[in-house]
Coordinates of C-alpha atoms in Angstrom, one line a residue:
X1126 CA 10.4 7.0 -27.4
X1127 CA 6.7 7.6 -27.7
X1128 CA 4.5 6.9 -24.7
X1129 CA 2.5 3.7 -25.2
X1130 CA -0.7 5.4 -23.9
X1131 CA -0.5 8.0 -26.6
X1132 CA -0.2 5.3 -29.2
X1133 CA -3.6 3.9 -28.1
X1134 CA -5.2 7.3 -28.1
X1135 CA -5.2 7.6 -24.3
X1136 CA -3.8 10.5 -22.3
X1137 CA 0.0 10.6 -22.3
X1138 CA 1.7 10.1 -18.9
X1139 CA -1.0 8.0 -17.2
X1140 CA 0.3 4.6 -16.0
X1141 CA 0.2 2.1 -13.2
X1142 CA 3.5 1.5 -11.5
X1143 CA 4.0 -1.8 -9.6
X1144 CA 7.0 -1.9 -7.4
X1145 CA 8.3 -2.8 -4.0
X1146 CA 8.4 -0.4 -1.0
X1147 CA 12.2 -0.3 -1.2
X1148 CA 12.1 1.1 -4.7
X1149 CA 9.7 3.9 -4.0
X1150 CA 11.3 5.5 -0.9
X1151 CA 11.0 9.3 -1.3
X1152 CA 8.5 9.0 -4.1
X1153 CA 4.8 9.9 -3.7
X1154 CA 1.8 9.1 -5.9
X1155 CA -1.8 10.3 -5.9
X1156 CA -2.9 6.8 -5.1
X1157 CA -1.0 4.0 -3.4
X1158 CA -2.3 0.4 -3.3
X1159 CA -0.4 -1.6 -0.6
X1160 CA -0.6 -5.3 -1.0
X1161 CA 0.5 -8.0 1.5
X1162 CA 2.1 -5.8 4.1
X1163 CA 0.5 -7.3 7.3
X1164 CA 2.1 -9.8 9.7
X1165 CA 1.3 -11.2 13.1
X1166 CA 2.0 -8.7 15.9
X1167 CA 3.8 -11.2 18.0
X1168 CA 6.4 -12.6 15.6
X1169 CA 9.9 -11.5 14.6
X1170 CA 8.5 -9.7 11.6
X1171 CA 6.3 -7.4 13.7
X1172 CA 8.4 -4.3 13.5
X1173 CA 9.3 -4.9 9.9
X1174 CA 5.6 -5.3 8.9
X1175 CA 4.6 -2.2 10.8
X1176 CA 7.4 -0.2 9.1
X1177 CA 6.4 -1.5 5.6
X1178 CA 2.8 -0.7 6.2
X1179 CA 3.7 2.8 7.3
X1180 CA 6.0 3.4 4.3
X1181 CA 3.3 2.1 1.9
X1182 CA 0.5 4.2 3.3
X1183 CA 2.6 7.4 3.4
X1184 CA 3.5 7.1 -0.3
X1185 CA -0.1 8.2 -1.1
X1186 CA -0.9 11.9 -1.5
X1187 CA -4.6 11.4 -1.8
X1188 CA -5.8 7.8 -1.3
X1189 CA -4.1 4.8 0.3
X1190 CA -5.7 1.4 -0.3
X1191 CA -4.6 -1.6 1.7
X1192 CA -5.3 -5.1 0.2
X1193 CA -4.5 -8.0 2.5
X1194 CA -5.4 -11.5 3.5
X1195 CA -6.8 -12.2 6.9
X1196 CA -3.8 -12.8 9.2
X1197 CA -4.6 -13.9 12.8
X1198 CA -3.4 -11.3 15.3
X1199 CA -2.2 -9.1 12.4
X1200 CA -1.9 -5.3 12.4
X1201 CA -5.0 -5.1 10.3
X1202 CA -7.0 -7.8 12.1
X1203 CA -9.3 -5.3 13.9
X1204 CA -10.7 -4.3 10.5
X1205 CA -12.7 -7.6 10.4
X1206 CA -14.9 -6.2 13.2
X1207 CA -15.4 -2.7 11.9
X1208 CA -18.9 -1.9 10.6
X1209 CA -20.1 1.2 8.8
X1210 CA -23.1 3.0 10.1
X1211 CA -25.5 5.3 8.3
X1212 CA -24.9 7.7 11.1

């Protein structure tokens, strides 16, 4: 079957894969975008969220991007206070 990208004149083999963490164990990609993997650090999901976040970030060979909503007391909550400097 012909690749859909080659049908539109684009480079063959380029595609975006959207899947769950459980489906990409053992697979790595150049870029990984991790969405909704944070949870409060004091709840029953604390260890599961930390594991999911680690697994998502380590799928990336070059760039890992974490997209998340602001969750009070979440693993990524400290990022709301991080400021870049021109240094």
